[in-house]
Coordinates of C-alpha atoms and ligand atoms in Angstrom, one line a residue:
X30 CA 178.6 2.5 176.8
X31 CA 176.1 -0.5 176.6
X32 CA 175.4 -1.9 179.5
X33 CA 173.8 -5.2 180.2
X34 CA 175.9 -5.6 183.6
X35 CA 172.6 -5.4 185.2
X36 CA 169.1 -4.2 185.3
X37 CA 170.2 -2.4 188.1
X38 CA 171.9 0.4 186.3
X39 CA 168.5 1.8 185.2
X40 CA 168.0 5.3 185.7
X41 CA 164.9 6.8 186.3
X42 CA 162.8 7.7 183.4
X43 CA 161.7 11.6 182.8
X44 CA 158.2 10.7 184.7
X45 CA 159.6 9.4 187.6
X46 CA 161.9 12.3 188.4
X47 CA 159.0 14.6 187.7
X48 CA 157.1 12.6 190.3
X49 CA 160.8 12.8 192.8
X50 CA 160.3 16.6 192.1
X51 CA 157.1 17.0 192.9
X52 CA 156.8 14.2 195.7
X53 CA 154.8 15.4 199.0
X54 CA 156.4 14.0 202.0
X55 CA 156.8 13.6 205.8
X56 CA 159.2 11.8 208.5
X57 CA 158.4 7.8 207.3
X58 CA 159.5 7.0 210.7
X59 CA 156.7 8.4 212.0
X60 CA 154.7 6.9 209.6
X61 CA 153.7 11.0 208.1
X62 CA 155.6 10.4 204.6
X63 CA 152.1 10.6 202.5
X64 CA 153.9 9.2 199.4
X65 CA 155.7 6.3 200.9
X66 CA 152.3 5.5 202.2
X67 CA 150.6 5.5 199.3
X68 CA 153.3 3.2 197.7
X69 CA 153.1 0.5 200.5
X70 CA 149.6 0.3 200.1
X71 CA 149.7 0.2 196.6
X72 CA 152.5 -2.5 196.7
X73 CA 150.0 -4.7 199.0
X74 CA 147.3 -4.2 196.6
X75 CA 149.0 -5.4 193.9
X76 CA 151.1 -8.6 195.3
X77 CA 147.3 -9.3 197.3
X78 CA 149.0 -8.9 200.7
X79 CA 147.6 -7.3 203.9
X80 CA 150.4 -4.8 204.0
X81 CA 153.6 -3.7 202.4
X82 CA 157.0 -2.4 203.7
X83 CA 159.3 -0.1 201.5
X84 CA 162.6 -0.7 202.1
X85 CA 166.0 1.0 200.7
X86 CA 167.3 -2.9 199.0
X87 CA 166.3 -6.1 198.0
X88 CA 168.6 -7.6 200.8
X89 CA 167.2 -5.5 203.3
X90 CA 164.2 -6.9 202.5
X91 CA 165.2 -11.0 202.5
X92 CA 167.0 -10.3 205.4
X93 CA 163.6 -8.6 207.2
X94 CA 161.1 -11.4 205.5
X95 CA 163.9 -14.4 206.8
X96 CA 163.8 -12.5 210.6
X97 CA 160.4 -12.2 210.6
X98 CA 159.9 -16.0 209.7
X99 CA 162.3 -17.5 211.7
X100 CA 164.3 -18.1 214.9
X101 CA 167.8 -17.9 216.1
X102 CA 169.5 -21.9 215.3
X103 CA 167.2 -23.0 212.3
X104 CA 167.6 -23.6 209.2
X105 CA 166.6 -22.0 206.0
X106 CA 166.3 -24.4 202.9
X107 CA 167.0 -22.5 199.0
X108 CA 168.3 -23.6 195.8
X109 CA 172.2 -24.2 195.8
X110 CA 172.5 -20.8 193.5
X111 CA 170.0 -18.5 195.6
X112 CA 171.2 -14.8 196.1
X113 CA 170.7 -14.8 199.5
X114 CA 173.2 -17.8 199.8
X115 CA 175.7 -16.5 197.5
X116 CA 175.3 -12.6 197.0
X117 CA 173.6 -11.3 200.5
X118 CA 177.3 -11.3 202.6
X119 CA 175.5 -14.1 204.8
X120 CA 173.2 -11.4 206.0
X121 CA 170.9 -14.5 206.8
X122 CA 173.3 -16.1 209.5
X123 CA 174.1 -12.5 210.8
X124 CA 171.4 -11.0 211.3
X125 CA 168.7 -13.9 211.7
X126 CA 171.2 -16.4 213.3
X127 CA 170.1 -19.3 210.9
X128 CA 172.0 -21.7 208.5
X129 CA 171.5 -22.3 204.7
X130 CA 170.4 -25.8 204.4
X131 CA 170.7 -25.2 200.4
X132 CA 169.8 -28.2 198.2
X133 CA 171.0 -28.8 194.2
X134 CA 169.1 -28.3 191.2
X135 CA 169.2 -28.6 187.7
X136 CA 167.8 -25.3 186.4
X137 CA 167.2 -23.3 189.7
X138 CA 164.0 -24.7 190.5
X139 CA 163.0 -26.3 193.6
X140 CA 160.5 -28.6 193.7
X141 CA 158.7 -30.2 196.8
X142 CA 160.7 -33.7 196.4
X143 CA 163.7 -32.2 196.6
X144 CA 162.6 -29.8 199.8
X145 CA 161.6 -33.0 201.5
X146 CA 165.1 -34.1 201.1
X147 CA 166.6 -31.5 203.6
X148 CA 163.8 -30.6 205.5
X149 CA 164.4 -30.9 209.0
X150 CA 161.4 -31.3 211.9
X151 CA 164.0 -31.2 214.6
X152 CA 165.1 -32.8 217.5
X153 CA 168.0 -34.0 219.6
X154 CA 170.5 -33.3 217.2
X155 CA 169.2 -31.3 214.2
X156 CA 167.8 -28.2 213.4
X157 CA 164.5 -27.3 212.5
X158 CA 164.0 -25.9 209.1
X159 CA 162.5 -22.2 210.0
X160 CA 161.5 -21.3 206.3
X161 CA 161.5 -22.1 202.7
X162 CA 162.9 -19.7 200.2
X163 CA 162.3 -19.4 196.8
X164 CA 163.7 -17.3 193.8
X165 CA 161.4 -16.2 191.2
X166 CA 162.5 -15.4 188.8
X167 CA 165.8 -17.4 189.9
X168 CA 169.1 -15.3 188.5
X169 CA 172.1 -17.3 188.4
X170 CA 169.9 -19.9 186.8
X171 CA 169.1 -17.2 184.2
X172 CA 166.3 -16.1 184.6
X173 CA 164.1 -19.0 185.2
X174 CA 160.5 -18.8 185.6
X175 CA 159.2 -21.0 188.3
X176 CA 155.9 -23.0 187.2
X177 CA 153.0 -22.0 189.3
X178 CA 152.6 -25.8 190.7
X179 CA 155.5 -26.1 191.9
X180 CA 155.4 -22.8 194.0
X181 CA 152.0 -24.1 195.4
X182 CA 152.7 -27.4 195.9
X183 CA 155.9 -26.2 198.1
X184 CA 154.0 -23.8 199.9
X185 CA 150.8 -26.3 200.7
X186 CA 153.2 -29.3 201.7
X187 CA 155.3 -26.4 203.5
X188 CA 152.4 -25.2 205.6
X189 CA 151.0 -28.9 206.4
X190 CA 154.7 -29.0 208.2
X191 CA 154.5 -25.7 209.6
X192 CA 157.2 -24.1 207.8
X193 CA 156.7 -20.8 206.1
X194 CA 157.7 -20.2 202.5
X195 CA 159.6 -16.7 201.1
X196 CA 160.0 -15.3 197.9
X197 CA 163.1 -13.3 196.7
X198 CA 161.0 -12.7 193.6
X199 CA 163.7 -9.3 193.3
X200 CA 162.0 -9.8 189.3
X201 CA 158.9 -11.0 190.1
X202 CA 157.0 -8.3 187.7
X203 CA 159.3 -10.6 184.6
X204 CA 157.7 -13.3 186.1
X205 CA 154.4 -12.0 185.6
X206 CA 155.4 -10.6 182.1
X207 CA 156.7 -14.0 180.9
X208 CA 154.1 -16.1 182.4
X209 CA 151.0 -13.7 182.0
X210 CA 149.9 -14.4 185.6
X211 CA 148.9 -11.5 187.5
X212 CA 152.2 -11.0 190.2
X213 CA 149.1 -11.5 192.7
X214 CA 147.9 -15.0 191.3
X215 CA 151.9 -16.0 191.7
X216 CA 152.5 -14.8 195.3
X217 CA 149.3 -16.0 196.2
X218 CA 150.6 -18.8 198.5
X219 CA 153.8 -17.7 199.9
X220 CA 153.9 -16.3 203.2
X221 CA 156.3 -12.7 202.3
X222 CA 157.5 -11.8 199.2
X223 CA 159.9 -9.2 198.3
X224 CA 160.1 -7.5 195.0
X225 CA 163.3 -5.4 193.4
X226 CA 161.5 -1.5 192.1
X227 CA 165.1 -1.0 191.4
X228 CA 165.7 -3.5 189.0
X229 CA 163.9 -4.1 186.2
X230 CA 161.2 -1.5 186.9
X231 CA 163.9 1.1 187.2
X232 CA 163.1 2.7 189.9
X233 CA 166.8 4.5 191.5
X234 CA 166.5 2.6 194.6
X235 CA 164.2 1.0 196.8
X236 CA 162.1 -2.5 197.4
X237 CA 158.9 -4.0 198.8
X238 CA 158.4 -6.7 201.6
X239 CA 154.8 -7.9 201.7
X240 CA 152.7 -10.1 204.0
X241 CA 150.6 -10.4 207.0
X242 CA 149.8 -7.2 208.8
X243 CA 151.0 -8.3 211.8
X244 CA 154.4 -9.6 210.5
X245 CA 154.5 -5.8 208.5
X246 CA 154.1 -4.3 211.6
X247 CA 157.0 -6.2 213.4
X248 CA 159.0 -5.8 209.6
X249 CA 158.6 -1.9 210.2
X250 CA 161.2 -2.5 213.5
X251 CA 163.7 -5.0 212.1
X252 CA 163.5 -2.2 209.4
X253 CA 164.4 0.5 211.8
X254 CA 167.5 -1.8 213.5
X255 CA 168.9 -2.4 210.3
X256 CA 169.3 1.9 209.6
X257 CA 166.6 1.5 207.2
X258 CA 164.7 4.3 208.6
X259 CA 164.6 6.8 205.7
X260 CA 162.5 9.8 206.8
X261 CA 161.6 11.8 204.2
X262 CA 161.3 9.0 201.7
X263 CA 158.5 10.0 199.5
X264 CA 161.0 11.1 197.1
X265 CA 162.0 7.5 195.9
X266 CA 158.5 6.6 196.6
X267 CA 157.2 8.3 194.3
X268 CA 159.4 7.4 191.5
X269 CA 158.2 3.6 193.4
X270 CA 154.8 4.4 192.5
X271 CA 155.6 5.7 188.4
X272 CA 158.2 2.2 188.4
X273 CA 155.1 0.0 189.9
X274 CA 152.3 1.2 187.6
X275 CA 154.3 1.7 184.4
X276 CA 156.9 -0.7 183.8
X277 CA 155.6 -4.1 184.1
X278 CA 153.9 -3.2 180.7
X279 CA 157.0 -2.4 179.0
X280 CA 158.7 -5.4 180.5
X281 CA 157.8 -7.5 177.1
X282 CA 160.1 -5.5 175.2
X283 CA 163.7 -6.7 177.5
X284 CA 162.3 -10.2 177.1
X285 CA 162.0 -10.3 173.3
X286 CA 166.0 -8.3 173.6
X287 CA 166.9 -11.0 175.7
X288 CA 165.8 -14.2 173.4
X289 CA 167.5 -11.8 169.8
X290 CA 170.8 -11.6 172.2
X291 CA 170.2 -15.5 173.2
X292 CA 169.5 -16.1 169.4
X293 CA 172.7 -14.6 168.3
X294 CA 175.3 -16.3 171.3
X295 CA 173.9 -19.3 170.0
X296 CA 175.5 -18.5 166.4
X297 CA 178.4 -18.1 168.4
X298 CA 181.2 -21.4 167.7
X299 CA 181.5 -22.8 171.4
X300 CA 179.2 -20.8 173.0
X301 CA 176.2 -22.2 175.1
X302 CA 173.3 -20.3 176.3
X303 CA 171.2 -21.5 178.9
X304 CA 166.8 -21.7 178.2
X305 CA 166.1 -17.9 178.2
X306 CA 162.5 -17.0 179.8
X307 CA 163.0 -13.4 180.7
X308 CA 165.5 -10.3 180.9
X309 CA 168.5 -12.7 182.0
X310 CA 170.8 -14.7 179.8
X311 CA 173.6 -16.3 181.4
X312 CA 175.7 -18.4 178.8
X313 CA 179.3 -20.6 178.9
X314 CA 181.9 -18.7 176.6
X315 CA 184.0 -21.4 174.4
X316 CA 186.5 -23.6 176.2
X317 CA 189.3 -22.2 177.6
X318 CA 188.2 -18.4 177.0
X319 CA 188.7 -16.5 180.1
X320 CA 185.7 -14.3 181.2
X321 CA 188.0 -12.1 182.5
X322 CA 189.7 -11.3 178.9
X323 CA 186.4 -11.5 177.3
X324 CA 185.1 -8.4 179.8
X325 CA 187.8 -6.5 179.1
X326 CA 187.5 -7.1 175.4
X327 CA 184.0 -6.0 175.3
X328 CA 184.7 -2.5 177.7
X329 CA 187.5 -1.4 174.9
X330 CA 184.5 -2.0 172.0
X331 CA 181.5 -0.4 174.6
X332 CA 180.4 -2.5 176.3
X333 CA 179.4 -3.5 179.9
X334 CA 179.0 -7.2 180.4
X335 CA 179.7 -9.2 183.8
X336 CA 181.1 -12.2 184.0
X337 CA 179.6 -14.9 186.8
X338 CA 182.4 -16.6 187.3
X339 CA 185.3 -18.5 186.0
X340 CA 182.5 -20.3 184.0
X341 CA 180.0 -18.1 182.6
X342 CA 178.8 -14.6 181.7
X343 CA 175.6 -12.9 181.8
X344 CA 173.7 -10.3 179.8
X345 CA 170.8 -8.7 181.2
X346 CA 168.3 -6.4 179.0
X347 CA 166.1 -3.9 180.5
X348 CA 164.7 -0.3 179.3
X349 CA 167.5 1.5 179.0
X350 CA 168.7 -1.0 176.3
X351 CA 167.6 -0.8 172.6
X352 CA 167.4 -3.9 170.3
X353 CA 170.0 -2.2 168.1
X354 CA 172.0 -1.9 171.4
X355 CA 172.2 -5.6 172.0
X356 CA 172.7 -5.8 168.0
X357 CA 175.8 -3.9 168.6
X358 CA 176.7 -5.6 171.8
X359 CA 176.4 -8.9 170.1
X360 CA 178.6 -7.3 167.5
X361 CA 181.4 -6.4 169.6
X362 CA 181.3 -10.2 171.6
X363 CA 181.9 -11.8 168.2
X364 CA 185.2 -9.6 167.8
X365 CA 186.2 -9.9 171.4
X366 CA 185.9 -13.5 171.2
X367 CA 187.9 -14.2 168.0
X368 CA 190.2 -11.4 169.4
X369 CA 191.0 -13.7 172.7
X370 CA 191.0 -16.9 170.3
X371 CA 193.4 -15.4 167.9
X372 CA 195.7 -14.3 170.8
X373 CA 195.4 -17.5 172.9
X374 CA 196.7 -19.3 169.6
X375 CA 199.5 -17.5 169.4
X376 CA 200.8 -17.4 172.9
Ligands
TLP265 N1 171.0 -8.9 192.2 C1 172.1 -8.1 191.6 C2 173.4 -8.6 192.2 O1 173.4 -8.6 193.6 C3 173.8 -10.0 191.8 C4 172.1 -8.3 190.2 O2 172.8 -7.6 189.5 O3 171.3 -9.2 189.7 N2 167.5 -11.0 195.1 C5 167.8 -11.2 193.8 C6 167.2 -12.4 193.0 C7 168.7 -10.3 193.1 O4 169.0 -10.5 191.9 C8 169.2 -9.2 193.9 C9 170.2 -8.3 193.3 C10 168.8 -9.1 195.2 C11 167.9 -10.0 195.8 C12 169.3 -8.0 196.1 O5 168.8 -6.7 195.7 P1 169.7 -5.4 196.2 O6 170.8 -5.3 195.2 O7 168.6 -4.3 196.0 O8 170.1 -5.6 197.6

C-alpha cells in the first residue's frame, strides 16, 4: 500500500530504533529519564526557547501551551480551519474553559488586520481574548507557509495588547525547509510553540512544547493531570533526538514529491489543486465526484488517500514515500477517477 493519508504513518527509520534499543533511561516523572532530558534540552536549543516539554501528542501539547496562556472564560482567536478548532475534540473549551473566537481567511493565514477584527479587551459583556494561535505550516489550508512578517507583526501588536501568541507549528521543521529560515528565526516571537516529532520527522510518537522556563515548569503539571506522565520515556526520546537532528534535512525531498503529485492533479480534467509550499496538497476532485468513491477507488488500486470532506482530498508526502510511489499513486487517481465518471454516467 501507498500511503499519503498522513505523515503520521511514518515509521521509525533503522537509526532510530537502534537509538529506542539502546536508549538509557529513568522515571521522567521524576525528572531521572537521562534521554528525555537530553531531548527537551535539545528541543529548546533549537526552537531558541528557555526550556522544552516532551509530551506523548501534538494535542497534548496545544492543549498545555493554550492552559498555560490563558484563563478560564476567555477567548482564544485562530483561523476558521485551525486543528485545534476542528480536529482537537474541543480539548481547548474542556480542558482550558475558553472559546474559539475563530476568524475567516483566504489561504489559512492570519494577518494582524484581521486579528484586530475579533480581538476582545473585555468588559461588561465580552470576553477577553486570552491568546492568539497560529498554524504554521497551516494543514487544512495545505500546507501553507506563513510569511515571517506576518507572524511578527501579530505577535508585536499582540504583546502591545497583552495577549500572548501560540504556535501549532505540528510541521514547523517544513516550514523551515520551505522557507530556509532557521525553525529558531521563525518562533522567534511567539510566546510557546509546539512542534509534531511524529509527523514529518517520523519519529513513532511524541511532541515538543517550548517557552519560558517558568511556564515549562508549570507545563510539566498540566502535563502530569492530563496522564501524560510517561516514566521511562527515553525510549521514544531517543528516536526524538535521531527525528530532530536528521530529518529536517531530508525534508526537501517530500516537498519536491509534493509539487510532481500537485503537477500531475493539475493534468487532471476538473481537478483543482490548491498553491502547494510543502508536504501537503489538498485539492477539489471534479464536480460531483464523491470523495468517498474516489477513496475507495484508490484502496482497491493501493492506495491510501483521505478525503477532507465532502469537498476535497488530501495527499501528504513524507519519507516513507518514493517519487515513483506518488508516480504510481497519481497513476491509480487517474483510473479511479474516470472509473467513478464512467459509472456515474451510467447510473
Ligand atoms: N494532524 C493530523 C490529523 O489530526 C488531522 C494529520 O493527519 O494531519 N496540529 C496540527 C497542525 C496537526 O496537523 C496535528 C495532527 C496536530 C496538531 C495534533 O497532533 P497529534 O495527532 O499528535 O495529536
Amino acid at each position: 500500500m501507498i500511503d499519503l493519508r498522513s505523515d503520521t504513518v511514518t515509521k521509525p527509520t533503522p537509526a532510530m530504533r537502534r537509538a529506542m534499543f539502546e536508549a538509557e533511561v529513568g522515571d521522567d516523572v521524576y525528572g531521572e529519564d537521562p534521554t528525555a532530558n537530553r531531548l527537551e534540552e535539545r528541543a529548546a536549543e533549537v526552537v531558541g526557547k528557555e526550556a522544552a516539554l516532551f509530551v506523548p501528542t501534538g494535542t497534548m501539547g496545544n492543549t498545555i501551551a493554550i492552559k498555560l496562556l490563558t484563563e478560564h472564560g476567555q477567548e482564544v482567536v485562530c483561523d476558521s480551519r485551525a486543528h485545534l478548532l476542528d480536529w482537537e475534540l474541543a480539548m481547548l473549551a474542556w480542558f482550558s474553559g475558553c472559546l474559539i473566537r475563530s476568524a475567516e481567511t483566504s489561504d489559512g493565514i492570519l494577518t494582524w488586520d484581521i486579528v484586530r477584527t475579533v480581538l476582545k479587551t473585555g468588559g461588561p459583556h465580552s470576553a477577553r481574548t486570552g491568546a492568539i494561535e497560529i498554524e504554521n505550516t497551516h494543514n487544512m489550508a495545505g500546507g501553507r507557509v506563513y510569511p515571517q512578517e506576518a507572524i511578527d507583526d501579530i505577535c508585536d501588536r499582540a504583546h502591545e495588547a497583552g495577549v500572548p501568541v501560540h504556535m501549532d507549528g505540528a510541521r514547523i521543521f517544513n516550514a523551515a525547509a520551505a522557507s530556509g529560515k532557521p525553525v529558531s528565526e521563525i518562533v522567534a516571537k511567539v510566546d510557546t510553540v509546539m512542534f509534531c516529532l511524529s509527523k514529518a520527522l517520523g519519529a513513532p510518537a511524541g511532541s515538543i512544547v517550548a517557552g519560558p522556563a517558568k511556564l515549562i515548569e508549570k507545563g510539566r503539571l498540566l502535563r502530569k493531570r492530563l496522564g501524560g506522565g510517561m516514566r521511562q520515556v527515553g525510549v521514544l526520546a531517543a528516536a526524538g533526538l535521531v527525528a530532530l537532528e536528521e530529518s529536517p534535512k531530508c525534508l526537501h525531498v517530500d516537498h519536491a514529491n509534493a509539487r510532481f503529485i500537485a503537477e500531475r492533479l493539475g493534468r487532471m480534467d476538473g481537478v483543482r489543486v490548491r498553491p502547494v509550499e510543502t508536504n501537503l496538497v489538498v485539492f477539489d476532485l471534479p464536480e460531483g465526484c464523491a470523495p468517498r468513491a474516489v477513496v475507495a477507488g484508490l484502496k482497491e488500486r493501493g492506495v491510501l488517500m483521505n478525503s477532507v470532506n465532502d469537498q476535497f482530498m488530501r495527499a501528504v508526502t513524507h519519507y516513507d514515500v518514493t517519487r515513483e510511489d506518488c508516480a504510481h499513486a497519481m497513476d491509480a487517481l487517474e483510473e479511479t477517477l474516470r472509473a467513478v465518471d464512467a459509472h456515474q454516467k451510467t447510473a
